[in-house]
Short mmCIF file of C-alpha atoms in Angstrom, two decimals:
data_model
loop_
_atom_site.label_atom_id
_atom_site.label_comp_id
_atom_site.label_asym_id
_atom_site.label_seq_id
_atom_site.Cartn_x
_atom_site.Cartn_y
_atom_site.Cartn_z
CA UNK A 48 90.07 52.80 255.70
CA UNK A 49 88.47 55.49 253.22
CA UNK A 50 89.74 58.88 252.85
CA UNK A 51 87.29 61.30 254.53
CA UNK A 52 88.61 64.41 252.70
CA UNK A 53 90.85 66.75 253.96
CA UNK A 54 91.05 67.89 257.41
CA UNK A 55 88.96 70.99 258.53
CA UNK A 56 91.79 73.40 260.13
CA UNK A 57 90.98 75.59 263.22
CA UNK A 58 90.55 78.88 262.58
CA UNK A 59 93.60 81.45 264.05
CA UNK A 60 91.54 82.45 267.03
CA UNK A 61 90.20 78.84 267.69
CA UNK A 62 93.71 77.78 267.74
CA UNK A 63 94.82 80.64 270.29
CA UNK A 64 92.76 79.21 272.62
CA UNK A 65 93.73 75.74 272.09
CA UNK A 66 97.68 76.80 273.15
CA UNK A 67 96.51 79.27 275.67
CA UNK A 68 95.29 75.64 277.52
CA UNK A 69 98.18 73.79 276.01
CA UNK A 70 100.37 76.82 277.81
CA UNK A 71 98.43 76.85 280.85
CA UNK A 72 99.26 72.94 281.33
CA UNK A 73 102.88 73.82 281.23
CA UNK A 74 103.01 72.26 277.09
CA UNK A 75 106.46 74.00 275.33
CA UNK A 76 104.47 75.57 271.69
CA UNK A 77 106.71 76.40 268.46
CA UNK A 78 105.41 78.03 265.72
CA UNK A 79 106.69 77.49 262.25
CA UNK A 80 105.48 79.35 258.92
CA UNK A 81 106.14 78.60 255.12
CA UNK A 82 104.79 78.13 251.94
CA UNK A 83 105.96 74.32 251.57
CA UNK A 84 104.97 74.57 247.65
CA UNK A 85 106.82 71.10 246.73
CA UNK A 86 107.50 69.55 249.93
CA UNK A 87 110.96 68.28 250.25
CA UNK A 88 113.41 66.87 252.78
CA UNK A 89 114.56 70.12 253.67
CA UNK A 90 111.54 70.91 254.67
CA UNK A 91 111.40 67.84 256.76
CA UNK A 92 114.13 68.44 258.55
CA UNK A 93 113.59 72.06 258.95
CA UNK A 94 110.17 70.70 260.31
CA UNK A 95 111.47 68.05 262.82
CA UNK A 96 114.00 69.97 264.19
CA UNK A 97 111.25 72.71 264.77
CA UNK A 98 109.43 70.11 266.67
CA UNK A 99 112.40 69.46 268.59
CA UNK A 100 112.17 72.74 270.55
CA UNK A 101 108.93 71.81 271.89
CA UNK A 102 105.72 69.10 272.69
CA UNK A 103 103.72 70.58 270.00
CA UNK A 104 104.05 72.30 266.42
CA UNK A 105 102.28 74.25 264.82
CA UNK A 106 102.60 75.22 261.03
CA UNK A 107 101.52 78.41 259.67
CA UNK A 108 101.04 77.98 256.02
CA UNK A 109 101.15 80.72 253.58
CA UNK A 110 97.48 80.94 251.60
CA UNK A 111 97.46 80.64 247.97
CA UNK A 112 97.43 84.34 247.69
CA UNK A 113 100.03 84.89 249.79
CA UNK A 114 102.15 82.54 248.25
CA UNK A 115 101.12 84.44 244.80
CA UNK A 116 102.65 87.74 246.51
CA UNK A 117 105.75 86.37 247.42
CA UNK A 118 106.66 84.22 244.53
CA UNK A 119 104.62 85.63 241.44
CA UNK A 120 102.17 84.40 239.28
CA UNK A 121 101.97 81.00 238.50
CA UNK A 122 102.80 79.97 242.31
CA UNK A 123 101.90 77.70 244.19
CA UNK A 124 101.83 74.60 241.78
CA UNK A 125 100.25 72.83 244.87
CA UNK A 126 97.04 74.29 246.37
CA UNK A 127 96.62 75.17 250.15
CA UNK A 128 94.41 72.38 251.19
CA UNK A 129 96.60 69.83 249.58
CA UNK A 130 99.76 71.43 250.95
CA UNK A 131 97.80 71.33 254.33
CA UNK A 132 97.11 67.61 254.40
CA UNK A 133 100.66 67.03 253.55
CA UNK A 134 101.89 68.81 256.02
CA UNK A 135 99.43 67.34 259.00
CA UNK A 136 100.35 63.74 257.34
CA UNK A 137 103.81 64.26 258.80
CA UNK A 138 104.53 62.61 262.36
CA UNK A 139 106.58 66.13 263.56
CA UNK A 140 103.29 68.60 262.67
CA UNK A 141 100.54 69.09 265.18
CA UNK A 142 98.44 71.70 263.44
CA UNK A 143 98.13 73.81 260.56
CA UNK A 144 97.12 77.13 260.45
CA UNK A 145 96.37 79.43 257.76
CA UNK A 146 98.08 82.80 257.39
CA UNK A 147 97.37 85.57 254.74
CA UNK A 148 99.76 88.00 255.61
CA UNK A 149 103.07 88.99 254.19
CA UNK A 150 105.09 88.55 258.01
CA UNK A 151 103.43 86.27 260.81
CA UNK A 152 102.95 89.71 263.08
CA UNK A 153 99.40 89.06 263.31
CA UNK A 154 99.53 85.37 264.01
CA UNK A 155 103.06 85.47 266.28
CA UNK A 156 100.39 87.84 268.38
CA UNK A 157 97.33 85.62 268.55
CA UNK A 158 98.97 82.70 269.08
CA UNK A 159 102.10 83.49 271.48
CA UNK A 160 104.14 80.67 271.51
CA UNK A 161 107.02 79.90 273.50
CA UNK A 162 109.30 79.25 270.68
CA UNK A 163 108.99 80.58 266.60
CA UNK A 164 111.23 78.45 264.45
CA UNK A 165 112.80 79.61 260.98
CA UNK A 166 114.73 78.37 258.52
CA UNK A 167 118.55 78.09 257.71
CA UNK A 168 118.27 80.72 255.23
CA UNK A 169 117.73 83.45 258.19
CA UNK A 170 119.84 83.67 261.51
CA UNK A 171 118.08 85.79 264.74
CA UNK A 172 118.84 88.77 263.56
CA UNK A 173 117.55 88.46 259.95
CA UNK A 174 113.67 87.35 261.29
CA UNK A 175 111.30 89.46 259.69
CA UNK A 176 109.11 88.92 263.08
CA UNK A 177 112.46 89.52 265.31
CA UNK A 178 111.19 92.79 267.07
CA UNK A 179 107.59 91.50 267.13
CA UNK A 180 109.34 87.96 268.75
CA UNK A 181 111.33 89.93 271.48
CA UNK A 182 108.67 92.26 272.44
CA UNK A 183 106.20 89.45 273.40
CA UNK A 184 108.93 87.69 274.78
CA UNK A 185 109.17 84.93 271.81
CA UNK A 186 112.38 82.08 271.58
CA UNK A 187 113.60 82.08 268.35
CA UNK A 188 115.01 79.29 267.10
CA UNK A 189 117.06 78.89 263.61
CA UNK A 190 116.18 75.02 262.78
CA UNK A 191 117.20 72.72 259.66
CA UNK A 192 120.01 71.34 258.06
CA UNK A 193 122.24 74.17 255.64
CA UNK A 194 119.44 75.78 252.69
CA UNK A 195 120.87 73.44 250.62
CA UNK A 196 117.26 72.29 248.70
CA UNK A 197 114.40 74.37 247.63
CA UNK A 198 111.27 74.09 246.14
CA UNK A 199 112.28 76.64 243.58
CA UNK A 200 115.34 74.37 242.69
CA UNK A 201 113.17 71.17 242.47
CA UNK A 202 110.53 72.85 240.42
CA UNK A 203 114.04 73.75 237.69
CA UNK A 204 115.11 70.62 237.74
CA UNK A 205 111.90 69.17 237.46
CA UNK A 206 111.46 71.53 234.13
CA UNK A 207 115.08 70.58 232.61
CA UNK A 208 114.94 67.40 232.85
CA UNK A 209 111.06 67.84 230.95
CA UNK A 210 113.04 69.93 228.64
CA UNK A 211 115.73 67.77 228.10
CA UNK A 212 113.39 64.56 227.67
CA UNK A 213 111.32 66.32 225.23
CA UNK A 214 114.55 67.19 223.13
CA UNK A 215 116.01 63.70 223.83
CA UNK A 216 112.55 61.84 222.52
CA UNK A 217 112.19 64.70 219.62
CA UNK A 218 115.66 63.83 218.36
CA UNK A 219 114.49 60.10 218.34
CA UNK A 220 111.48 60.65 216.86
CA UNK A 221 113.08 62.13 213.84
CA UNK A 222 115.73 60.10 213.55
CA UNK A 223 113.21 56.99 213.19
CA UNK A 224 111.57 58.43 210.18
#
């Protein structure tokens, strides 16, 4: 099998009607958001958890720009598309959508699903989208194992242990002249 390229992704109105049927049919919808930079298995099991709470997921990912607002300059390592495919290559993740903004107000709205899934690092109280989640009558569900990686963590390590290799094979360098 060739690779085609990556996958087109509905737009955030074409998708609304897509889970209006799914909703319709009686089909439980989560909606989860993120950034997903490096994936990791945090992510993974934040992700299949998510999935858990429903028949279908869907994945809001943060645009490049957004992700840029959020985390500075210099972010994300990996662009959108790429972090899209990854995301749709996993088993757990139905669809990806794009989002733009700095909360998912605007998407939480078009889309309506039954349940919106976040992280260990927030509890009910703490989601930015709480009051937007209760007013159009929005589950939410705290999913994943304790915040215990990051992609902010694995891009340090990452850089020490460049760091340290680069010392390590100066030192040897040297000391072979």
């Amino acid at each position: 099998m060739s690779w085609s390229g990556p996958p087109a992704l509905p737009t955030r109105e074409e998708l609304a009607a897509e889970v209006a049927a799914w909703r319709a049919a009686g089909t439980r919808v989560v909606l989860g958001n993120g950034c997903f930079d490096l994936l990791h298995v945090g992510h993974l099991r934040y992700l299949a958890d998510a999935r858990s709470r429903g028949d279908v997921l869907i994945v809001a990912l943060n645009t490049d720009a957004s992700v840029r607002a959020l985390k500075g300059d210099g972010q994300p390592l990996v662009p959108f598309a790429e972090r899209a495919e990854l995301l749709l290559g996993l088993a757990c993740v139905d669809r990806v959508v794009a989002f733009d903004e700095p909360t998912l107000e605007e998407t939480l709205r078009a889309l309506r699903p039954d349940v919106h899934a976040k992280g260990p690092d927030y509890t009910p109280d703490t989601v930015p989208e709480a009051p937007v989640d209760r007013e159009l009558g929005v589950e939410i569900a705290i999913c994943g194992d304790p915040k215990d990686h990051s992609s902010t963590a694995l891009r340090d390590a990452v850089a020490a242990r460049d760091a340290a290799g680069s010392s390590d094979q100066d030192r040897e360098e040297r000391g072979a002249r």
